Short mmCIF file of C-alpha atoms in Angstrom, two decimals:
data_model
loop_
_atom_site.label_atom_id
_atom_site.label_comp_id
_atom_site.label_asym_id
_atom_site.label_seq_id
_atom_site.Cartn_x
_atom_site.Cartn_y
_atom_site.Cartn_z
CA UNK A 1 10.63 7.66 -5.65
CA UNK A 2 7.78 9.98 -6.61
CA UNK A 3 6.91 12.69 -4.13
CA UNK A 4 3.27 12.29 -3.16
CA UNK A 5 1.47 14.68 -0.84
CA UNK A 6 -1.94 14.34 0.74
CA UNK A 7 -4.13 16.97 2.35
CA UNK A 8 -5.28 16.96 5.05
CA UNK A 9 -2.87 14.73 6.95
CA UNK A 10 -5.54 14.12 9.56
CA UNK A 11 -9.02 15.31 10.49
CA UNK A 12 -11.73 14.75 13.05
CA UNK A 13 -15.22 15.01 11.58
CA UNK A 14 -18.79 14.82 12.74
CA UNK A 15 -21.16 12.06 11.66
CA UNK A 16 -23.13 12.94 8.52
CA UNK A 17 -20.59 15.36 7.09
CA UNK A 18 -18.24 14.87 4.10
CA UNK A 19 -14.49 15.24 3.72
CA UNK A 20 -12.48 15.65 0.53
CA UNK A 21 -8.91 14.36 0.51
CA UNK A 22 -6.43 15.65 -2.06
CA UNK A 23 -3.51 13.76 -3.57
CA UNK A 24 -0.80 15.60 -5.51
CA UNK A 25 2.15 13.95 -7.29
CA UNK A 26 5.29 15.78 -8.41
CA UNK A 27 5.37 14.06 -11.80
CA UNK A 28 2.93 12.64 -14.28
CA UNK A 29 1.86 9.09 -13.50
CA UNK A 30 -0.13 6.49 -15.35
CA UNK A 31 -2.22 5.07 -12.55
CA UNK A 32 -3.62 6.53 -9.34
CA UNK A 33 -5.34 4.46 -6.67
CA UNK A 34 -7.14 5.08 -3.39
CA UNK A 35 -6.80 2.61 -0.52
CA UNK A 36 -8.33 2.39 2.94
CA UNK A 37 -6.61 0.98 6.01
CA UNK A 38 -8.96 0.39 8.91
CA UNK A 39 -7.50 0.27 12.44
CA UNK A 40 -5.28 -2.75 12.92
CA UNK A 41 -5.89 -4.05 9.42
CA UNK A 42 -4.11 -4.15 6.10
CA UNK A 43 -4.89 -2.08 3.02
CA UNK A 44 -8.00 -2.48 0.87
CA UNK A 45 -8.36 -0.88 -2.54
CA UNK A 46 -11.34 1.49 -2.84
CA UNK A 47 -11.00 2.45 -6.50
CA UNK A 48 -8.73 3.25 -9.41
CA UNK A 49 -8.87 6.93 -10.35
CA UNK A 50 -9.10 7.31 -14.13
CA UNK A 51 -8.11 10.54 -15.78
CA UNK A 52 -11.04 12.25 -17.42
CA UNK A 53 -13.55 9.49 -16.72
CA UNK A 54 -15.36 7.81 -13.88
CA UNK A 55 -13.31 5.87 -11.35
CA UNK A 56 -13.35 2.08 -11.29
CA UNK A 57 -14.65 0.89 -7.92
CA UNK A 58 -13.91 -2.36 -6.12
CA UNK A 59 -16.61 -4.60 -4.79
CA UNK A 60 -18.20 -3.06 -1.71
CA UNK A 61 -17.38 0.54 -2.62
CA UNK A 62 -19.75 2.85 -4.52
CA UNK A 63 -19.46 6.22 -6.19
CA UNK A 64 -22.16 7.87 -4.07
CA UNK A 65 -20.19 7.13 -0.91
CA UNK A 66 -16.67 7.68 -2.29
CA UNK A 67 -16.77 10.08 -5.26
CA UNK A 68 -13.38 10.42 -6.92
CA UNK A 69 -12.00 12.96 -9.35
CA UNK A 70 -8.85 12.89 -11.46
CA UNK A 71 -8.69 15.95 -13.67
CA UNK A 72 -5.09 15.42 -14.82
CA UNK A 73 -2.07 13.10 -14.54
CA UNK A 74 -0.79 14.51 -11.24
CA UNK A 75 -3.85 15.16 -9.07
CA UNK A 76 -6.82 13.27 -7.63
CA UNK A 77 -9.40 13.74 -4.89
CA UNK A 78 -11.37 11.26 -2.81
CA UNK A 79 -14.50 12.38 -0.95
CA UNK A 80 -15.85 10.38 1.97
CA UNK A 81 -19.55 11.26 2.02
CA UNK A 82 -22.14 11.15 4.78
CA UNK A 83 -19.56 9.83 7.21
CA UNK A 84 -20.17 7.42 10.06
CA UNK A 85 -17.76 6.19 12.76
CA UNK A 86 -17.14 3.08 10.61
CA UNK A 87 -15.39 5.33 8.09
CA UNK A 88 -12.64 6.08 10.60
CA UNK A 89 -9.52 4.88 8.80
CA UNK A 90 -6.31 5.93 7.15
CA UNK A 91 -6.93 6.79 3.49
CA UNK A 92 -3.92 6.39 1.21
CA UNK A 93 -3.29 7.55 -2.31
CA UNK A 94 -0.90 5.51 -4.41
CA UNK A 95 0.57 5.93 -7.89
CA UNK A 96 2.13 3.75 -10.53
CA UNK A 97 3.93 4.46 -13.76
CA UNK A 98 6.47 7.00 -12.60
CA UNK A 99 8.54 7.32 -15.73
CA UNK A 100 12.01 7.60 -14.22
CA UNK A 101 11.41 5.08 -11.42
CA UNK A 102 10.17 2.00 -13.20
CA UNK A 103 6.66 1.52 -14.54
CA UNK A 104 5.46 -1.21 -12.19
CA UNK A 105 6.39 0.02 -8.72
CA UNK A 106 3.58 1.49 -6.65
CA UNK A 107 4.38 4.43 -4.40
CA UNK A 108 2.20 5.60 -1.55
CA UNK A 109 1.39 8.96 -0.08
CA UNK A 110 1.70 9.64 3.67
CA UNK A 111 -2.00 8.95 4.26
CA UNK A 112 -4.89 10.88 5.75
CA UNK A 113 -5.99 9.76 9.20
CA UNK A 114 -9.73 10.28 9.54
CA UNK A 115 -11.66 10.02 12.79
CA UNK A 116 -15.45 10.26 12.68
CA UNK A 117 -17.26 11.03 15.92
CA UNK B 1 -9.69 -14.66 -5.47
CA UNK B 2 -6.10 -13.95 -4.51
CA UNK B 3 -5.28 -14.19 -0.82
CA UNK B 4 -1.98 -13.14 0.74
CA UNK B 5 -0.81 -14.41 4.11
CA UNK B 6 2.15 -13.23 6.16
CA UNK B 7 3.82 -15.17 8.93
CA UNK B 8 4.59 -14.39 11.67
CA UNK B 9 2.13 -11.62 12.56
CA UNK B 10 4.64 -10.20 15.02
CA UNK B 11 8.33 -10.74 15.67
CA UNK B 12 10.66 -9.39 18.34
CA UNK B 13 14.42 -9.87 18.00
CA UNK B 14 17.59 -8.49 19.57
CA UNK B 15 19.68 -6.08 17.56
CA UNK B 16 22.14 -7.70 15.16
CA UNK B 17 20.09 -10.78 14.36
CA UNK B 18 19.39 -11.90 10.83
CA UNK B 19 15.70 -12.58 10.25
CA UNK B 20 13.25 -13.83 7.67
CA UNK B 21 9.71 -12.67 7.04
CA UNK B 22 7.40 -14.93 5.07
CA UNK B 23 4.67 -14.19 2.55
CA UNK B 24 2.46 -16.70 0.73
CA UNK B 25 -0.17 -16.20 -1.95
CA UNK B 26 -2.86 -18.52 -3.24
CA UNK B 27 -2.80 -17.80 -6.98
CA UNK B 28 0.67 -18.23 -8.47
CA UNK B 29 -0.25 -16.35 -11.69
CA UNK B 30 1.12 -13.05 -10.47
CA UNK B 31 2.66 -10.14 -12.38
CA UNK B 32 4.94 -8.97 -9.58
CA UNK B 33 5.35 -8.87 -5.80
CA UNK B 34 6.29 -5.85 -3.74
CA UNK B 35 7.53 -5.51 -0.15
CA UNK B 36 6.69 -2.37 1.81
CA UNK B 37 7.54 -0.94 5.17
CA UNK B 38 5.01 1.03 7.24
CA UNK B 39 5.93 3.04 10.31
CA UNK B 40 3.17 3.69 12.88
CA UNK B 41 0.60 6.19 11.60
CA UNK B 42 2.51 6.69 8.34
CA UNK B 43 2.20 5.75 4.69
CA UNK B 44 4.02 2.91 2.96
CA UNK B 45 7.62 2.93 1.79
CA UNK B 46 8.45 0.63 -1.11
CA UNK B 47 11.40 -1.63 -0.28
CA UNK B 48 11.74 -4.12 -3.12
CA UNK B 49 9.80 -5.18 -6.19
CA UNK B 50 10.26 -8.60 -7.77
CA UNK B 51 8.89 -9.25 -11.24
CA UNK B 52 7.32 -12.65 -11.85
CA UNK B 53 10.29 -13.68 -14.00
CA UNK B 54 12.81 -12.88 -11.25
CA UNK B 55 13.98 -15.00 -8.35
CA UNK B 56 15.31 -12.33 -6.02
CA UNK B 57 16.09 -8.67 -5.49
CA UNK B 58 18.57 -7.05 -3.12
CA UNK B 59 18.85 -3.60 -1.63
CA UNK B 60 21.44 -3.00 1.07
CA UNK B 61 20.70 -5.33 4.00
CA UNK B 62 17.45 -6.50 2.44
CA UNK B 63 17.02 -9.48 0.16
CA UNK B 64 13.67 -10.62 -1.20
CA UNK B 65 13.15 -13.94 -2.93
CA UNK B 66 10.25 -15.21 -4.99
CA UNK B 67 9.19 -18.79 -5.69
CA UNK B 68 6.16 -18.25 -7.89
CA UNK B 69 5.34 -21.92 -8.41
CA UNK B 70 4.96 -22.53 -4.69
CA UNK B 71 3.33 -19.16 -4.04
CA UNK B 72 5.96 -17.90 -1.61
CA UNK B 73 8.23 -14.95 -1.02
CA UNK B 74 10.65 -14.20 1.79
CA UNK B 75 12.19 -10.95 2.97
CA UNK B 76 15.59 -11.43 4.58
CA UNK B 77 16.93 -8.66 6.79
CA UNK B 78 20.60 -8.92 7.71
CA UNK B 79 22.13 -7.51 10.89
CA UNK B 80 18.87 -6.01 12.12
CA UNK B 81 18.85 -2.56 13.76
CA UNK B 82 16.34 -0.80 16.04
CA UNK B 83 15.53 1.49 13.11
CA UNK B 84 14.20 -1.54 11.24
CA UNK B 85 11.27 -1.70 13.67
CA UNK B 86 8.10 -1.29 11.61
CA UNK B 87 5.32 -3.28 9.99
CA UNK B 88 6.39 -5.07 6.82
CA UNK B 89 3.75 -5.67 4.17
CA UNK B 90 3.83 -7.98 1.20
CA UNK B 91 1.59 -7.27 -1.80
CA UNK B 92 1.02 -9.05 -5.11
CA UNK B 93 -0.20 -7.72 -8.41
CA UNK B 94 -1.97 -10.05 -10.82
CA UNK B 95 -1.73 -8.06 -14.03
CA UNK B 96 0.01 -4.90 -15.20
CA UNK B 97 -1.79 -1.79 -13.95
CA UNK B 98 -4.06 -3.71 -11.61
CA UNK B 99 -4.50 -3.36 -7.90
CA UNK B 100 -2.24 -4.75 -5.21
CA UNK B 101 -3.55 -7.42 -2.85
CA UNK B 102 -1.95 -6.99 0.55
CA UNK B 103 -1.10 -9.36 3.34
CA UNK B 104 -1.88 -8.48 6.94
CA UNK B 105 1.73 -7.58 7.65
CA UNK B 106 4.45 -8.61 10.09
CA UNK B 107 5.08 -6.22 12.97
CA UNK B 108 8.82 -6.27 13.64
CA UNK B 109 10.47 -4.98 16.81
CA UNK B 110 14.26 -4.90 17.01
CA UNK B 111 15.42 -4.42 20.57
CA UNK B 112 18.67 -2.55 21.31
#
Protein backbone atom coordinates (compact mmCIF):
# COMPACT_ATOMS: atom_id res chain seq x y z
CA UNK A 1 0.00 0.00 0.00
CA UNK A 2 1.00 3.65 -0.30
CA UNK A 3 2.92 5.11 2.62
CA UNK A 4 0.98 8.09 3.94
CA UNK A 5 2.23 10.28 6.76
CA UNK A 6 0.39 12.97 8.66
CA UNK A 7 1.75 15.73 10.86
CA UNK A 8 1.06 16.33 13.65
CA UNK A 9 -0.12 12.96 14.94
CA UNK A 10 -1.98 14.70 17.73
CA UNK A 11 -2.41 18.17 19.22
CA UNK A 12 -4.23 19.98 21.97
CA UNK A 13 -5.32 23.47 20.97
CA UNK A 14 -7.06 26.43 22.50
CA UNK A 15 -10.45 27.66 21.34
CA UNK A 16 -10.23 30.29 18.60
CA UNK A 17 -6.87 29.19 17.22
CA UNK A 18 -6.12 27.36 13.95
CA UNK A 19 -4.20 24.18 13.19
CA UNK A 20 -2.76 23.04 9.86
CA UNK A 21 -2.45 19.31 9.25
CA UNK A 22 -0.06 18.00 6.61
CA UNK A 23 -0.45 14.86 4.53
CA UNK A 24 2.49 13.45 2.56
CA UNK A 25 2.34 10.43 0.24
CA UNK A 26 5.38 8.50 -0.98
CA UNK A 27 4.12 8.29 -4.56
CA UNK A 28 2.01 10.34 -6.91
CA UNK A 29 -1.71 9.76 -6.51
CA UNK A 30 -4.75 10.83 -8.45
CA UNK A 31 -7.12 11.70 -5.64
CA UNK A 32 -6.62 13.02 -2.12
CA UNK A 33 -9.41 13.32 0.43
CA UNK A 34 -9.84 14.67 3.95
CA UNK A 35 -12.17 12.91 6.39
CA UNK A 36 -13.27 13.64 9.94
CA UNK A 37 -14.07 11.03 12.57
CA UNK A 38 -15.80 12.45 15.61
CA UNK A 39 -15.58 10.51 18.90
CA UNK A 40 -17.44 7.23 18.70
CA UNK A 41 -18.60 7.83 15.15
CA UNK A 42 -17.70 6.72 11.66
CA UNK A 43 -15.91 8.75 9.01
CA UNK A 44 -17.39 11.75 7.20
CA UNK A 45 -15.82 13.27 4.11
CA UNK A 46 -14.87 16.94 4.49
CA UNK A 47 -13.58 17.61 0.98
CA UNK A 48 -11.69 16.35 -2.04
CA UNK A 49 -8.34 18.09 -2.44
CA UNK A 50 -7.80 19.06 -6.08
CA UNK A 51 -4.34 19.72 -7.39
CA UNK A 52 -3.86 23.31 -8.42
CA UNK A 53 -7.45 24.37 -7.82
CA UNK A 54 -9.95 24.87 -5.04
CA UNK A 55 -11.06 21.84 -3.06
CA UNK A 56 -14.52 20.37 -3.51
CA UNK A 57 -16.40 20.52 -0.21
CA UNK A 58 -19.18 18.27 1.03
CA UNK A 59 -22.43 19.61 2.35
CA UNK A 60 -21.93 21.15 5.77
CA UNK A 61 -18.25 21.99 5.27
CA UNK A 62 -16.99 25.35 4.00
CA UNK A 63 -13.67 26.70 2.78
CA UNK A 64 -13.46 29.45 5.41
CA UNK A 65 -13.56 26.87 8.19
CA UNK A 66 -11.50 24.13 6.50
CA UNK A 67 -9.14 25.65 3.91
CA UNK A 68 -7.30 22.99 1.93
CA UNK A 69 -4.24 23.15 -0.28
CA UNK A 70 -2.84 20.61 -2.73
CA UNK A 71 0.18 22.05 -4.50
CA UNK A 72 1.27 18.77 -6.13
CA UNK A 73 0.38 15.08 -6.52
CA UNK A 74 1.94 13.95 -3.23
CA UNK A 75 1.10 16.62 -0.65
CA UNK A 76 -1.95 18.31 0.86
CA UNK A 77 -2.81 20.39 3.92
CA UNK A 78 -6.03 20.84 5.86
CA UNK A 79 -6.45 23.81 8.20
CA UNK A 80 -9.04 23.77 10.96
CA UNK A 81 -9.78 27.45 11.56
CA UNK A 82 -11.16 29.30 14.56
CA UNK A 83 -11.47 26.05 16.47
CA UNK A 84 -14.13 25.18 19.02
CA UNK A 85 -14.47 22.07 21.22
CA UNK A 86 -16.87 20.63 18.61
CA UNK A 87 -13.91 20.35 16.23
CA UNK A 88 -12.28 17.75 18.49
CA UNK A 89 -11.95 14.75 16.18
CA UNK A 90 -9.55 12.54 14.33
CA UNK A 91 -8.74 14.03 10.92
CA UNK A 92 -7.68 11.52 8.27
CA UNK A 93 -6.09 11.99 4.89
CA UNK A 94 -6.80 9.36 2.27
CA UNK A 95 -5.54 8.77 -1.26
CA UNK A 96 -6.67 6.92 -4.34
CA UNK A 97 -5.04 6.10 -7.64
CA UNK A 98 -1.78 4.62 -6.44
CA UNK A 99 -0.38 3.39 -9.72
CA UNK A 100 1.18 0.12 -8.60
CA UNK A 101 -1.57 -0.79 -6.12
CA UNK A 102 -4.74 -0.60 -8.15
CA UNK A 103 -6.52 2.60 -9.12
CA UNK A 104 -9.67 2.21 -7.04
CA UNK A 105 -8.44 1.29 -3.57
CA UNK A 106 -8.42 4.08 -1.00
CA UNK A 107 -5.60 4.16 1.52
CA UNK A 108 -5.66 6.13 4.73
CA UNK A 109 -3.06 7.96 6.74
CA UNK A 110 -2.60 7.34 10.48
CA UNK A 111 -4.80 10.31 11.40
CA UNK A 112 -4.35 13.45 13.47
CA UNK A 113 -6.09 13.44 16.83
CA UNK A 114 -7.19 16.96 17.67
CA UNK A 115 -8.48 18.08 21.06
CA UNK A 116 -9.81 21.62 21.43
CA UNK A 117 -10.11 23.04 24.94
CA UNK B 1 -28.66 9.47 -0.50
CA UNK B 2 -26.60 6.35 0.12
CA UNK B 3 -26.76 4.91 3.62
CA UNK B 4 -24.57 2.10 4.92
CA UNK B 5 -25.49 -0.01 7.92
CA UNK B 6 -23.37 -2.55 9.75
CA UNK B 7 -24.65 -5.27 12.02
CA UNK B 8 -23.83 -6.11 14.73
CA UNK B 9 -22.41 -2.93 16.27
CA UNK B 10 -20.27 -5.03 18.59
CA UNK B 11 -19.28 -8.68 18.73
CA UNK B 12 -17.31 -10.68 21.26
CA UNK B 13 -16.17 -14.22 20.43
CA UNK B 14 -13.72 -16.79 21.79
CA UNK B 15 -10.52 -17.40 19.89
CA UNK B 16 -10.79 -19.88 17.03
CA UNK B 17 -14.37 -19.11 16.06
CA UNK B 18 -15.40 -18.36 12.52
CA UNK B 19 -17.49 -15.20 12.28
CA UNK B 20 -19.45 -13.06 9.86
CA UNK B 21 -19.80 -9.29 9.81
CA UNK B 22 -22.66 -7.79 7.84
CA UNK B 23 -22.92 -4.62 5.78
CA UNK B 24 -25.96 -3.33 3.90
CA UNK B 25 -26.39 -0.32 1.64
CA UNK B 26 -29.51 1.40 0.37
CA UNK B 27 -28.54 2.24 -3.22
CA UNK B 28 -27.39 -0.82 -5.15
CA UNK B 29 -25.81 1.28 -7.95
CA UNK B 30 -22.34 1.15 -6.46
CA UNK B 31 -18.92 1.23 -8.12
CA UNK B 32 -17.14 -0.82 -5.47
CA UNK B 33 -17.16 -1.76 -1.79
CA UNK B 34 -14.20 -1.75 0.54
CA UNK B 35 -13.65 -3.32 3.97
CA UNK B 36 -11.30 -1.64 6.43
CA UNK B 37 -9.91 -2.38 9.83
CA UNK B 38 -9.33 0.35 12.43
CA UNK B 39 -7.36 -0.18 15.62
CA UNK B 40 -8.11 2.16 18.55
CA UNK B 41 -6.80 5.68 17.94
CA UNK B 42 -5.30 4.68 14.58
CA UNK B 43 -6.00 5.18 10.89
CA UNK B 44 -7.70 2.69 8.60
CA UNK B 45 -6.11 -0.36 7.03
CA UNK B 46 -7.63 -1.56 3.76
CA UNK B 47 -8.52 -5.26 3.92
CA UNK B 48 -10.42 -6.09 0.76
CA UNK B 49 -11.95 -4.26 -2.19
CA UNK B 50 -14.74 -5.77 -4.27
CA UNK B 51 -15.63 -4.23 -7.61
CA UNK B 52 -19.31 -4.06 -8.49
CA UNK B 53 -18.86 -6.81 -11.09
CA UNK B 54 -17.30 -9.22 -8.57
CA UNK B 55 -18.97 -11.58 -6.14
CA UNK B 56 -16.18 -12.10 -3.64
CA UNK B 57 -12.57 -11.44 -2.71
CA UNK B 58 -10.27 -13.43 -0.45
CA UNK B 59 -7.13 -12.55 1.46
CA UNK B 60 -5.73 -15.09 3.90
CA UNK B 61 -8.37 -15.82 6.55
CA UNK B 62 -10.66 -13.10 5.23
CA UNK B 63 -13.36 -13.52 2.63
CA UNK B 64 -15.68 -10.73 1.53
CA UNK B 65 -18.77 -11.29 -0.57
CA UNK B 66 -20.96 -8.85 -2.43
CA UNK B 67 -24.59 -9.19 -3.48
CA UNK B 68 -25.18 -5.89 -5.22
CA UNK B 69 -28.81 -6.51 -6.14
CA UNK B 70 -29.81 -7.02 -2.52
CA UNK B 71 -27.47 -4.32 -1.23
CA UNK B 72 -25.43 -6.58 1.02
CA UNK B 73 -21.86 -7.56 1.75
CA UNK B 74 -20.40 -9.90 4.33
CA UNK B 75 -16.91 -10.19 5.75
CA UNK B 76 -16.06 -13.72 6.87
CA UNK B 77 -13.16 -14.19 9.27
CA UNK B 78 -11.96 -17.75 9.72
CA UNK B 79 -10.29 -19.09 12.86
CA UNK B 80 -10.37 -15.75 14.66
CA UNK B 81 -7.37 -14.63 16.74
CA UNK B 82 -6.99 -12.03 19.51
CA UNK B 83 -5.02 -9.92 17.04
CA UNK B 84 -8.17 -9.62 14.94
CA UNK B 85 -9.72 -7.43 17.65
CA UNK B 86 -10.49 -4.07 16.05
CA UNK B 87 -13.32 -2.09 14.51
CA UNK B 88 -14.26 -3.25 11.02
CA UNK B 89 -15.69 -0.66 8.64
CA UNK B 90 -17.52 -1.17 5.40
CA UNK B 91 -17.57 1.62 2.80
CA UNK B 92 -19.17 1.97 -0.63
CA UNK B 93 -18.21 4.12 -3.55
CA UNK B 94 -20.87 5.19 -6.03
CA UNK B 95 -18.71 6.29 -8.95
CA UNK B 96 -15.04 6.16 -9.87
CA UNK B 97 -13.05 8.82 -8.01
CA UNK B 98 -15.91 9.72 -5.70
CA UNK B 99 -16.07 9.66 -1.96
CA UNK B 100 -16.61 6.63 0.24
CA UNK B 101 -19.74 6.37 2.35
CA UNK B 102 -18.96 4.54 5.56
CA UNK B 103 -20.98 2.38 7.89
CA UNK B 104 -20.78 2.85 11.64
CA UNK B 105 -18.53 -0.17 12.04
CA UNK B 106 -18.53 -3.43 13.98
CA UNK B 107 -16.32 -3.52 17.07
CA UNK B 108 -14.88 -7.03 17.29
CA UNK B 109 -13.27 -8.52 20.38
CA UNK B 110 -11.64 -11.95 20.15
CA UNK B 111 -11.00 -13.38 23.59
CA UNK B 112 -8.03 -15.69 24.18
